Coordinates of C-alpha atoms and ligand atoms in Angstrom, one line a residue:
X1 CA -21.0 18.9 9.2
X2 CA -21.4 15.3 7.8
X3 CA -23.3 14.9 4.4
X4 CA -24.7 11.7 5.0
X5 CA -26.3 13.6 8.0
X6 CA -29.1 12.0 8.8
X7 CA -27.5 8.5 7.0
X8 CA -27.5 5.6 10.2
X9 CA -24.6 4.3 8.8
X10 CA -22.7 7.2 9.8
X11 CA -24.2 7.6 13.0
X12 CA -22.4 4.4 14.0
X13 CA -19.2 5.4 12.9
X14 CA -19.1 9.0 14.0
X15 CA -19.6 6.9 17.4
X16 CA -16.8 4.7 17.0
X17 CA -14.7 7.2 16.5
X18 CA -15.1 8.9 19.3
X19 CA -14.8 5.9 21.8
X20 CA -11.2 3.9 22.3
X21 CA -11.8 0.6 23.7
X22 CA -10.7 -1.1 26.5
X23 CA -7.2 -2.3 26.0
X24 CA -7.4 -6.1 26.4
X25 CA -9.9 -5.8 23.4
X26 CA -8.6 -6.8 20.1
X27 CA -10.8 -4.4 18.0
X28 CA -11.3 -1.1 17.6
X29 CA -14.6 -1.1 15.9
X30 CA -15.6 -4.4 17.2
X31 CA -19.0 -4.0 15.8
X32 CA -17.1 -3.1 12.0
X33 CA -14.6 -5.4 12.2
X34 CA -16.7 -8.5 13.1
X35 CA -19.6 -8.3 10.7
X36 CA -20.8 -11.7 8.9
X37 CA -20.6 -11.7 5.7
X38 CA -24.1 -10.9 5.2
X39 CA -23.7 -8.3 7.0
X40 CA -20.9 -6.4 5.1
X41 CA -22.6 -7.2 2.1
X42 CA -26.1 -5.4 3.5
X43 CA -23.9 -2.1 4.6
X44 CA -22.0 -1.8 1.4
X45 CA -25.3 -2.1 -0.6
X46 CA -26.6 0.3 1.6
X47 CA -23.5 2.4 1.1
X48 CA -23.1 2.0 -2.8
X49 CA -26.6 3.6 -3.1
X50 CA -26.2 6.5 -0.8
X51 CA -22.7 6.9 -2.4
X52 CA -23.9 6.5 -5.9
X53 CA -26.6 9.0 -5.0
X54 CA -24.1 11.4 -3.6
X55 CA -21.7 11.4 -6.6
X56 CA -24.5 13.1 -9.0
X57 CA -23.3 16.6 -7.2
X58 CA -20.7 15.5 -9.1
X59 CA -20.3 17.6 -12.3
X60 CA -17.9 14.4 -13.9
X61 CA -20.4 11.4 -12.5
X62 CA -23.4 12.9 -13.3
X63 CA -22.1 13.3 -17.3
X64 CA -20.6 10.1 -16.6
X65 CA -24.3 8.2 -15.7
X66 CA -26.0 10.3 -18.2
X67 CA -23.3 8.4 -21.2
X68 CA -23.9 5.2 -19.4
X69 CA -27.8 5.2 -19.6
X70 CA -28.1 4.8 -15.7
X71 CA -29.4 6.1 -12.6
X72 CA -29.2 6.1 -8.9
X73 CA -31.8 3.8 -9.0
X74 CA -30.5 1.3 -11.0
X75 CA -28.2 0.1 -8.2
X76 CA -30.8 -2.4 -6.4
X77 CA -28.3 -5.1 -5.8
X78 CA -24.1 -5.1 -4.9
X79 CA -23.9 -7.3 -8.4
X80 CA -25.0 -3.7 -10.0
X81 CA -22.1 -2.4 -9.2
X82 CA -21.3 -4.0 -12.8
X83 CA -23.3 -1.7 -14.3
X84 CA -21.4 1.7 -13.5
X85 CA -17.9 2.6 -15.7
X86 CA -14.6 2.7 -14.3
X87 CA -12.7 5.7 -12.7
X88 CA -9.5 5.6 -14.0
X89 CA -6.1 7.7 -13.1
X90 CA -6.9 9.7 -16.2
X91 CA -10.4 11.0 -15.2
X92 CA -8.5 12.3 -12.0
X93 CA -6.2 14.4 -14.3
X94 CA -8.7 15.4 -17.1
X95 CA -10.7 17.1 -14.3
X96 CA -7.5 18.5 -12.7
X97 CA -8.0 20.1 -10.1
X98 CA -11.6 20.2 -8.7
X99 CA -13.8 18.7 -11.4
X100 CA -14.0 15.3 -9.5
X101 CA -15.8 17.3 -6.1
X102 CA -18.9 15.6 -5.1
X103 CA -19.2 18.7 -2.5
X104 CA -18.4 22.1 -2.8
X105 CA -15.1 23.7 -1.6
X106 CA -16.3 25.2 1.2
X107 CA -17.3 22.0 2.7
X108 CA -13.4 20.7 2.1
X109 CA -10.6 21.3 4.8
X110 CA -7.6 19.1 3.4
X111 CA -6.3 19.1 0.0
X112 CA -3.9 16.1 -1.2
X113 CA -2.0 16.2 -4.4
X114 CA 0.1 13.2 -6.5
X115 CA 3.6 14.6 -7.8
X116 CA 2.0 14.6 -12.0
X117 CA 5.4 13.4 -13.3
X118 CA 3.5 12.4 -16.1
X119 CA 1.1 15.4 -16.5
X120 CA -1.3 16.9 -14.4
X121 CA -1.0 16.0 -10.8
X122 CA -4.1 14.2 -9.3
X123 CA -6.0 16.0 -7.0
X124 CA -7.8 14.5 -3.6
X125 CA -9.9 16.9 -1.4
X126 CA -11.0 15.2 2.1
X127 CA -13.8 16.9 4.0
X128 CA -13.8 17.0 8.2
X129 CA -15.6 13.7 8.0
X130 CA -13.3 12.1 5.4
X131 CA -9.9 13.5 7.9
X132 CA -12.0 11.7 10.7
X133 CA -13.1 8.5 8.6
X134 CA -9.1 8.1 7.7
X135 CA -7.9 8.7 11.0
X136 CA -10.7 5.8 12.3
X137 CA -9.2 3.3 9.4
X138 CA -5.4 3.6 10.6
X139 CA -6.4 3.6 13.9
X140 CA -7.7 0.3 13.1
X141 CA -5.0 -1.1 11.9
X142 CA -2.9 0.0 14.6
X143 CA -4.8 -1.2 16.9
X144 CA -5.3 -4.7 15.2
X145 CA -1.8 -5.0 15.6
X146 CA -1.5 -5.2 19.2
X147 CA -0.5 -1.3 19.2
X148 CA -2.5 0.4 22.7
X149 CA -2.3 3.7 24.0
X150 CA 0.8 3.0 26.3
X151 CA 2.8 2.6 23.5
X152 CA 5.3 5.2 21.2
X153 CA 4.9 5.7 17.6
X154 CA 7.6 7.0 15.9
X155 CA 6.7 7.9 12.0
X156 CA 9.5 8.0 9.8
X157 CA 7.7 8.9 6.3
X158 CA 7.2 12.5 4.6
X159 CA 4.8 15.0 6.3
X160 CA 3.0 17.1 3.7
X161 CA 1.1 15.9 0.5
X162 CA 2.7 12.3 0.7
X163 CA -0.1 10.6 2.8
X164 CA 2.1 8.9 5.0
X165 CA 3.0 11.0 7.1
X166 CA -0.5 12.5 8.1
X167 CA -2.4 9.1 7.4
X168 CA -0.9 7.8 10.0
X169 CA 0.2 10.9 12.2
X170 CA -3.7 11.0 12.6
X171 CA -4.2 7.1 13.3
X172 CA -1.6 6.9 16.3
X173 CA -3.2 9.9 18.1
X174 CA -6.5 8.3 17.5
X175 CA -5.0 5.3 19.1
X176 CA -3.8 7.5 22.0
X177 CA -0.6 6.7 21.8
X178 CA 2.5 8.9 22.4
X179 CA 3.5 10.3 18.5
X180 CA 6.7 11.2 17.1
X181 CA 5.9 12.7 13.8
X182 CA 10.0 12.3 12.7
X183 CA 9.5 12.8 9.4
X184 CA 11.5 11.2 6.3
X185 CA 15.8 10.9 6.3
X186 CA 18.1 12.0 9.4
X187 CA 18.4 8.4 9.5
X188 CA 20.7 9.2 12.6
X189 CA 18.2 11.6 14.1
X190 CA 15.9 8.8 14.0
X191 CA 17.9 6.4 15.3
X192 CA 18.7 9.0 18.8
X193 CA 14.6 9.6 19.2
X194 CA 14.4 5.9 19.3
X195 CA 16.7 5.1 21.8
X196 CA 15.5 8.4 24.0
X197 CA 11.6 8.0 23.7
X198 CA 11.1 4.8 24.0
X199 CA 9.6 4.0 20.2
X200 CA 7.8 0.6 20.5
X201 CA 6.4 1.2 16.9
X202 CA 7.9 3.0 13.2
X203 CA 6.2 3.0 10.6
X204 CA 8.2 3.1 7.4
X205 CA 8.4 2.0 3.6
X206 CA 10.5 -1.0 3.6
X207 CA 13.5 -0.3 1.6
X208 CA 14.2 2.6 4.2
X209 CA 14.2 0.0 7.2
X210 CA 17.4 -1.5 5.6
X211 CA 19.2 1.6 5.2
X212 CA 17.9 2.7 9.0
X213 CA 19.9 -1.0 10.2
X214 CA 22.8 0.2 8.0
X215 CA 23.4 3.0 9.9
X216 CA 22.3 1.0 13.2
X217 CA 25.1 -1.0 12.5
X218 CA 27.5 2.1 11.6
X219 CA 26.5 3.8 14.9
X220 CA 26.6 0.7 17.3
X221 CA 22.8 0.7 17.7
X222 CA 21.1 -3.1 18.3
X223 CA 17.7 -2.9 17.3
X224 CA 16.9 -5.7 19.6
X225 CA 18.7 -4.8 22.9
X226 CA 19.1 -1.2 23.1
X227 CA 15.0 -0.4 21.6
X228 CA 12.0 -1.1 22.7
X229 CA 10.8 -1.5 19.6
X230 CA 8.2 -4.5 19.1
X231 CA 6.2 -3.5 15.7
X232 CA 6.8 -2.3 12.4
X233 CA 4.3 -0.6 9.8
X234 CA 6.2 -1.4 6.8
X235 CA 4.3 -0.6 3.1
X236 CA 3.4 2.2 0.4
X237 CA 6.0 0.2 -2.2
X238 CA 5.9 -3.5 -3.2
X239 CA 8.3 -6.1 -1.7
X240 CA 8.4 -9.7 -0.9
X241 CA 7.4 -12.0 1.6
X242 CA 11.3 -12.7 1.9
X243 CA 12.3 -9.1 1.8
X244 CA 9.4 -8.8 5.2
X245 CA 10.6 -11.5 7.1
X246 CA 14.3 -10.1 6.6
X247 CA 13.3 -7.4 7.9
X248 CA 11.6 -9.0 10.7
X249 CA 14.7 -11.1 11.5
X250 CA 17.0 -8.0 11.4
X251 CA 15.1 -5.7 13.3
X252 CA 14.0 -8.7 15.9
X253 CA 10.4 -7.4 15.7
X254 CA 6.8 -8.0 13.7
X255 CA 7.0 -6.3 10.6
X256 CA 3.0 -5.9 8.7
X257 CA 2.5 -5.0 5.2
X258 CA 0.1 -1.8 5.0
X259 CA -1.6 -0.9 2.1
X260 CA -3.1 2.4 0.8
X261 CA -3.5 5.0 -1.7
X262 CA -3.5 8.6 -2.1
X263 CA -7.1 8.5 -4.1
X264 CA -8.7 6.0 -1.7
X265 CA -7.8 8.4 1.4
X266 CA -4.2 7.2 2.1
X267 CA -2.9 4.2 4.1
X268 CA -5.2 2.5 6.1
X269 CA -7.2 0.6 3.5
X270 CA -5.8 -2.4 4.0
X271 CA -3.4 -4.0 6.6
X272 CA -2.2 -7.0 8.3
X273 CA -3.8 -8.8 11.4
X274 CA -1.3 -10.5 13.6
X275 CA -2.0 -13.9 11.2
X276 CA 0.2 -12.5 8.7
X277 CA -2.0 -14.0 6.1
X278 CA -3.0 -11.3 3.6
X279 CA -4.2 -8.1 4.1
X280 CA -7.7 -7.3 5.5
X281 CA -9.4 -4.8 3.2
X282 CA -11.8 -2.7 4.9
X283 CA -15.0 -3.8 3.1
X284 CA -17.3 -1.4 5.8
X285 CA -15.2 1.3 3.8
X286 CA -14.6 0.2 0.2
X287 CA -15.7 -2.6 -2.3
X288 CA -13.2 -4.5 -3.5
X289 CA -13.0 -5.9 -7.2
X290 CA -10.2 -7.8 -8.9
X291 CA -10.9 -7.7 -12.5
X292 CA -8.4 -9.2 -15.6
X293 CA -7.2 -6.0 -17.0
X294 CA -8.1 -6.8 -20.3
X295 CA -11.0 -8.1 -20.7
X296 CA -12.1 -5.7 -17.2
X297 CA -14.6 -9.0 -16.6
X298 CA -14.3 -9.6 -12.7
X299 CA -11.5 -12.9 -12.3
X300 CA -12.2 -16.0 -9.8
X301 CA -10.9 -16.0 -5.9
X302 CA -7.1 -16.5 -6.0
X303 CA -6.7 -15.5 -9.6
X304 CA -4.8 -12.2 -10.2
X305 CA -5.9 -9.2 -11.5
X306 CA -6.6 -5.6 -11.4
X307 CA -7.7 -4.0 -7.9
X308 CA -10.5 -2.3 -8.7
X309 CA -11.7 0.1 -5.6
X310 CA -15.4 2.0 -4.6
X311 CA -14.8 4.4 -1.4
X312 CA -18.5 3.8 0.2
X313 CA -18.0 6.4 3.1
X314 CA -16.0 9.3 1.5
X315 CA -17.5 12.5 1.0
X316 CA -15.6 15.2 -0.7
X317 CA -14.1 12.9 -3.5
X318 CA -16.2 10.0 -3.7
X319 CA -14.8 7.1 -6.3
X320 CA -16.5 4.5 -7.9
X321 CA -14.8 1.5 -9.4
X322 CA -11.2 3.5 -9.3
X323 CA -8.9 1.1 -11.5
X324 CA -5.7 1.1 -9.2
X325 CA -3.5 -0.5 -11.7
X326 CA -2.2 -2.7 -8.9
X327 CA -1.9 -6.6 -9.2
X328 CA -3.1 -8.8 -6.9
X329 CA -5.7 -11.8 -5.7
X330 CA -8.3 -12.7 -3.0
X331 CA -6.8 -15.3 -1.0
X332 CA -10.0 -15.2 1.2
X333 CA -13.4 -14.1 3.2
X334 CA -13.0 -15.4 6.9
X335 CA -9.4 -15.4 9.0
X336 CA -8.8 -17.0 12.8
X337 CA -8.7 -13.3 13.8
X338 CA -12.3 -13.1 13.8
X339 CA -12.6 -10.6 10.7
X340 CA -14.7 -11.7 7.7
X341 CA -12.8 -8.8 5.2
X342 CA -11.7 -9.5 2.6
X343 CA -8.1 -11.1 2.8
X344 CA -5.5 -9.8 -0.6
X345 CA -2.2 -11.1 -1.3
X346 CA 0.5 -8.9 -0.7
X347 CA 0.5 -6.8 -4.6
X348 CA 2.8 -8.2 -7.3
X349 CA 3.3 -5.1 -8.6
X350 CA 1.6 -2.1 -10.7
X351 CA 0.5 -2.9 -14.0
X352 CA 2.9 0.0 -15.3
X353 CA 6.2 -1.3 -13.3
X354 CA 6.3 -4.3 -15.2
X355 CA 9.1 -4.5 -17.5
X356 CA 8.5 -5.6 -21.1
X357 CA 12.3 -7.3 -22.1
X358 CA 12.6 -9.2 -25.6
X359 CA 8.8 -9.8 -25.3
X360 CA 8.9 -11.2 -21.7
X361 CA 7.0 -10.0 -18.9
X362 CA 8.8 -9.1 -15.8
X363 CA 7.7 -7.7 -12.7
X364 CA 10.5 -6.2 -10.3
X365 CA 9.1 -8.0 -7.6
X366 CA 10.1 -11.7 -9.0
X367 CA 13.5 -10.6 -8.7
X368 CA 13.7 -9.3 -5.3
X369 CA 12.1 -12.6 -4.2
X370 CA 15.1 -14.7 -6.0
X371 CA 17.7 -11.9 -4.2
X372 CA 16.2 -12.4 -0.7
X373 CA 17.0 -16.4 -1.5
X374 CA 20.7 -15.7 -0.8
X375 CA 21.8 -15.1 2.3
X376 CA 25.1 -13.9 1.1
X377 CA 23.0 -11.1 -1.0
X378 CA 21.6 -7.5 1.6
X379 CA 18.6 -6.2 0.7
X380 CA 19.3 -3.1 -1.7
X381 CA 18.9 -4.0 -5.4
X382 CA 18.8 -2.0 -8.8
X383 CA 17.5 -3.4 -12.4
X384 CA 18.8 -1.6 -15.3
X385 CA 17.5 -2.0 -18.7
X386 CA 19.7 -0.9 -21.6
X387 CA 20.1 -0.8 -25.1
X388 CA 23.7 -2.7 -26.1
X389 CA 24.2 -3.2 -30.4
X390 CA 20.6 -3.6 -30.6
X391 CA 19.8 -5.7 -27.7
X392 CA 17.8 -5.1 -25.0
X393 CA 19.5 -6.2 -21.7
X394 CA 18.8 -6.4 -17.7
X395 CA 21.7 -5.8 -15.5
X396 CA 20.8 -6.7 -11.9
X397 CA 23.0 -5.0 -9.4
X398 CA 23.0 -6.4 -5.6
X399 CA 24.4 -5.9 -2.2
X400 CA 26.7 -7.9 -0.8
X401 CA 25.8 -8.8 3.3
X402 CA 29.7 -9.2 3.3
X403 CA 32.4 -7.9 1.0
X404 CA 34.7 -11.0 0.2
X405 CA 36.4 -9.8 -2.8
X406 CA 39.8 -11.4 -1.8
X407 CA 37.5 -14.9 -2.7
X408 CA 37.5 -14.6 -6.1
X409 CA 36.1 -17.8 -7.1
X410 CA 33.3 -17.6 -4.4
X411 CA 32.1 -14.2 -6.0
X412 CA 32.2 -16.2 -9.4
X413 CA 30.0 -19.1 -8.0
X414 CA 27.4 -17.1 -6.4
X415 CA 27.1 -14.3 -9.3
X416 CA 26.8 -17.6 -11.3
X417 CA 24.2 -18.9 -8.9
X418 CA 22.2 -15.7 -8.9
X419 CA 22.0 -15.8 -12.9
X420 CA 20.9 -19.2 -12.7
X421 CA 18.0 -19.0 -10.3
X422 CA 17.1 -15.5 -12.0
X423 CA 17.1 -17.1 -15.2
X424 CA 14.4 -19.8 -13.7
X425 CA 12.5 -17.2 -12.6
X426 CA 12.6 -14.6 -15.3
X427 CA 13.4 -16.3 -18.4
X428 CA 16.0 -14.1 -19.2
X429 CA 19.6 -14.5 -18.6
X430 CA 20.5 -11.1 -16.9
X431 CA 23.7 -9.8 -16.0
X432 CA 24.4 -9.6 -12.5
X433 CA 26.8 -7.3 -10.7
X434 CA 27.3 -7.7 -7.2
X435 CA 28.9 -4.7 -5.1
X436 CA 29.3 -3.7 -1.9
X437 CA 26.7 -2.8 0.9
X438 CA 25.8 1.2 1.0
X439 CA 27.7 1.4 -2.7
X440 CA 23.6 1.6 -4.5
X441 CA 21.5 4.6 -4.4
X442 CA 18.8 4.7 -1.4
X443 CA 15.5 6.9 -2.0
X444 CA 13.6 9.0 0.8
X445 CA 10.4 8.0 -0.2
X446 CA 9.5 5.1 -2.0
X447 CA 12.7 2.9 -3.7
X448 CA 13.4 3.4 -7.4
X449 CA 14.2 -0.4 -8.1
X450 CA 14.2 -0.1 -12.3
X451 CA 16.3 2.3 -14.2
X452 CA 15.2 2.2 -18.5
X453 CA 17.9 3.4 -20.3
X454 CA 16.7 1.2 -23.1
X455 CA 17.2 3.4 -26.6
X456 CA 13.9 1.7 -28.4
X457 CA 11.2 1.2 -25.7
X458 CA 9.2 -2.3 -26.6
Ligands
ADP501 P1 1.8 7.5 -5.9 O1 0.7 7.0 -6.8 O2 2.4 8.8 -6.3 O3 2.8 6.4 -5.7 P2 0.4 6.9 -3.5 O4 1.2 7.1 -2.2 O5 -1.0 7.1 -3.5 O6 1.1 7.7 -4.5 O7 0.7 5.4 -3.9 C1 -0.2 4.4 -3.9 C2 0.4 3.2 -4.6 O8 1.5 2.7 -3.8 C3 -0.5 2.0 -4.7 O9 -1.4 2.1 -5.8 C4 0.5 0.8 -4.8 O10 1.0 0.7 -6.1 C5 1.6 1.3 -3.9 N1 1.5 0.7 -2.6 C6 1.0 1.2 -1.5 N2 1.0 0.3 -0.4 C7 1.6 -0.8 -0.9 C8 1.9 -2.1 -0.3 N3 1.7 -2.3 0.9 N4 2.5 -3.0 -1.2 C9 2.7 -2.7 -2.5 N5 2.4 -1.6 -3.1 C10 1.9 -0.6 -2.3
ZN502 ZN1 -7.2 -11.7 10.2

């Protein structure tokens, strides 16, 4: 039973959902996915103050307005949004598990929960609707993408609480399309279903694809001759414009970046059109804030900040002005594709990955993008921070494409090379080690890119 029963809004959605368009058409909620910008601004006011409305069941947002000063009411335009505090990560866990419901229980059907390597996990509860509102989002993306009933899905992340796997499990049968719910590792296993089903489409988180053409390689498997495959769902960790169109070039296929988050529903938030030029973010779904993370004041177009996100359809967990800690900028509000949503760079980063070395900020992803400059250099990389006499130090380890030890003075000149351009990038003169490929650690799920084994943390 829907909450936001007798809510139009819904109405129109429910419908979408159940319909799959003809296949020659390049949406899947043409009437979502083409709105004017007046338009998208109308729903999400209309939205924001049925969601606003809807959080007051909640036992945390209703305390929350009551400290604030404000009511339902006070939300007469989109600018009012300004008026409501942040959610933060924190709030999740203080409230651990259920405190957060804006329904009861018995209205919920799915629970998802964040690993709490730092304290209390975080808790997301999804009613029937929300499972269904997900499903419509990733089916969106898919769809966007050229992906059509006729085609096979092979997904190669984690089924259980890592939203991956479901997010997307739910999408591609949305879509229609033939599903092979693989599962994380078995990279050989994955390699055979592949070849034998006919997978036109894996979705996977980036640094696996490398290891998957690794063992490609090992087992005498050519991506581009002996697959069918034509399109890759690559996200769920940062990476680089030049660590995706490796990928691309390896793999001889399209590779788009997909964004999403556990909180927000999972992936399907935001995605890639075939323009490659920035990720759409669903605006029918979520407002979308960038804000400096300081000052919390919102930033111009194209300046970074803080992605700041309000879920305007969700029912059982509703969030309002959710800091996401993740860096990033508007690059714009129109695209050829014929979507006016909101276009967002590819993210820099999380505000917590960034490493703080002898005063100098550093995100990960700066590095990878100096790495992927090298042709000589694979795409497997590990940043350690230590402690040596009293200084603070990087040591940048990378794969060599090719082993060519017996060149001594070649492996000299490009480590040499490598420092250089890292130290333009970085400011920092890092060590650099370069070994061979398959000799660094490979994650299931997402890739642990910094190790801190500094002694003093700055
Ligand atoms: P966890 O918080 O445990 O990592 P999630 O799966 O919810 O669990 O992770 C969401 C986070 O993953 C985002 O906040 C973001 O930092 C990162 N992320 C997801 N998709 C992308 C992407 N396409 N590019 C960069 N980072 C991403
Ligand atoms: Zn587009």
């Amino acid at each position: 039973m829907c909450i936001f029963a007798k809510d139009n809004i819904t109405n129109i959605i429910n419908m979408a959902q159940k319909h799959i368009p003809d296949s020659s058409c390049q949406y899947f909620n043409e009437k979502e996915e083409t709105l004017t910008r007046e338009q998208i601004e109308a729903l999400q006011l209309e939205r924001l103050q049925a969601t606003v409305k809807h959080c007051m069941n909640s036992p945390f947002y209703k305390a929350r307005f009551e400290e604030a000063g404000i009511k339902p009411e006070d939300i007469k335009t989109l600018d009012d949004i300004r008026k409501i505090p942040f959610t933060t990560k924190k709030d999740l866990r203080d409230t651990y598990p259920f405190g957060m419901a804006s329904t009861s229980l018995k209205d919920c059907i799915r629970l998802h929960s964040s690993s709490g390597t730092t304290g209390n996990p975080t808790v997301i509860l999804h009613t029937q609707n929300d499972i269904d509102e997900w499903a419509n989002q990733v089916a969106r993306n898919l769809w966007m993408v050229g992906l059509r009933p006729d085609d096979v899905f092979q997904n190669s992340s984690g089924y259980g609480m890592f939203t991956g796997g479901l997010g997307f499990q739910y999408g591609a049968e949305r879509v229609g399309m033939l599903t092979i719910p693989a599962a994380a590792g078995n990279s050989l296993r994955q390699i055979k279903f592949m070849t034998d089903f006919g997978t036109t489409a894996l979705h996977a988180v980036p640094s696996y694809v490398t290891r998957l053409k690794e063992v490609m390689d090992q087992a005498g498997v050519d991506p581009k001759t002996d697959t069918k495959l034509r399109v890759l769902a690559i996200g769920a960790e940062p990476h680089s414009e030049e660590q995706r169109r490796r990928i691309e070039e390896m793999m001889g296929v399209k590779a788009y970046n997909s964004f999403g988050m556990s909180e927000m529903c999972g992936p399907g938030v935001g995605f890639e059109c075939p323009e490659q030029n920035g990720l759409h973010f669903w605006e029918d779904y979520y407002i979308v804030e960038i804000v400096d993370p300081e000052t919390l004041e919102p930033v111009a177009d194209g300046e970074i900040g803080e992605l700041v996100l309000t879920t305007l359809c969700r029912e059982a967990m509703p969030l309002l002005r959710y800091r996401t800690r993740d860096l990033t900028r508007v690059l714009g509000r129109s695209c050829p594709c014929g979507r006016n949503h909101v276009r967002i760079d590819r993210m820099k980063g999380r505000s917590d990955d960034m490493i703080v070395l002898r005063g100098v900020n550093i995100f990960p992803i700066q590095i990878e993008k100096i790495l992927m400059q090298f042709p000589e250099l694979a795409n497997n990389y590990l940043i350690t921070l230590t402690t040596d006499e009293d200084n603070d130090n990087m040591t940048v380890e990378v794969e060599l494409e090719e082993l060519f030890t017996d060149d001594f003075q070649r492996l000299l000149k490009l480590t040499s090379d490598v420092k250089r351009a890292l130290k333009d990038e970085i400011l920092l003169t890092p060590h650099v080690k370069l070994v061979p490929k398959g000799s660094l650690p490979v994650s299931e799920g997402k890739a642990v890119r910094v190790v801190d084994k500094r002694t003093v943390y700055q």
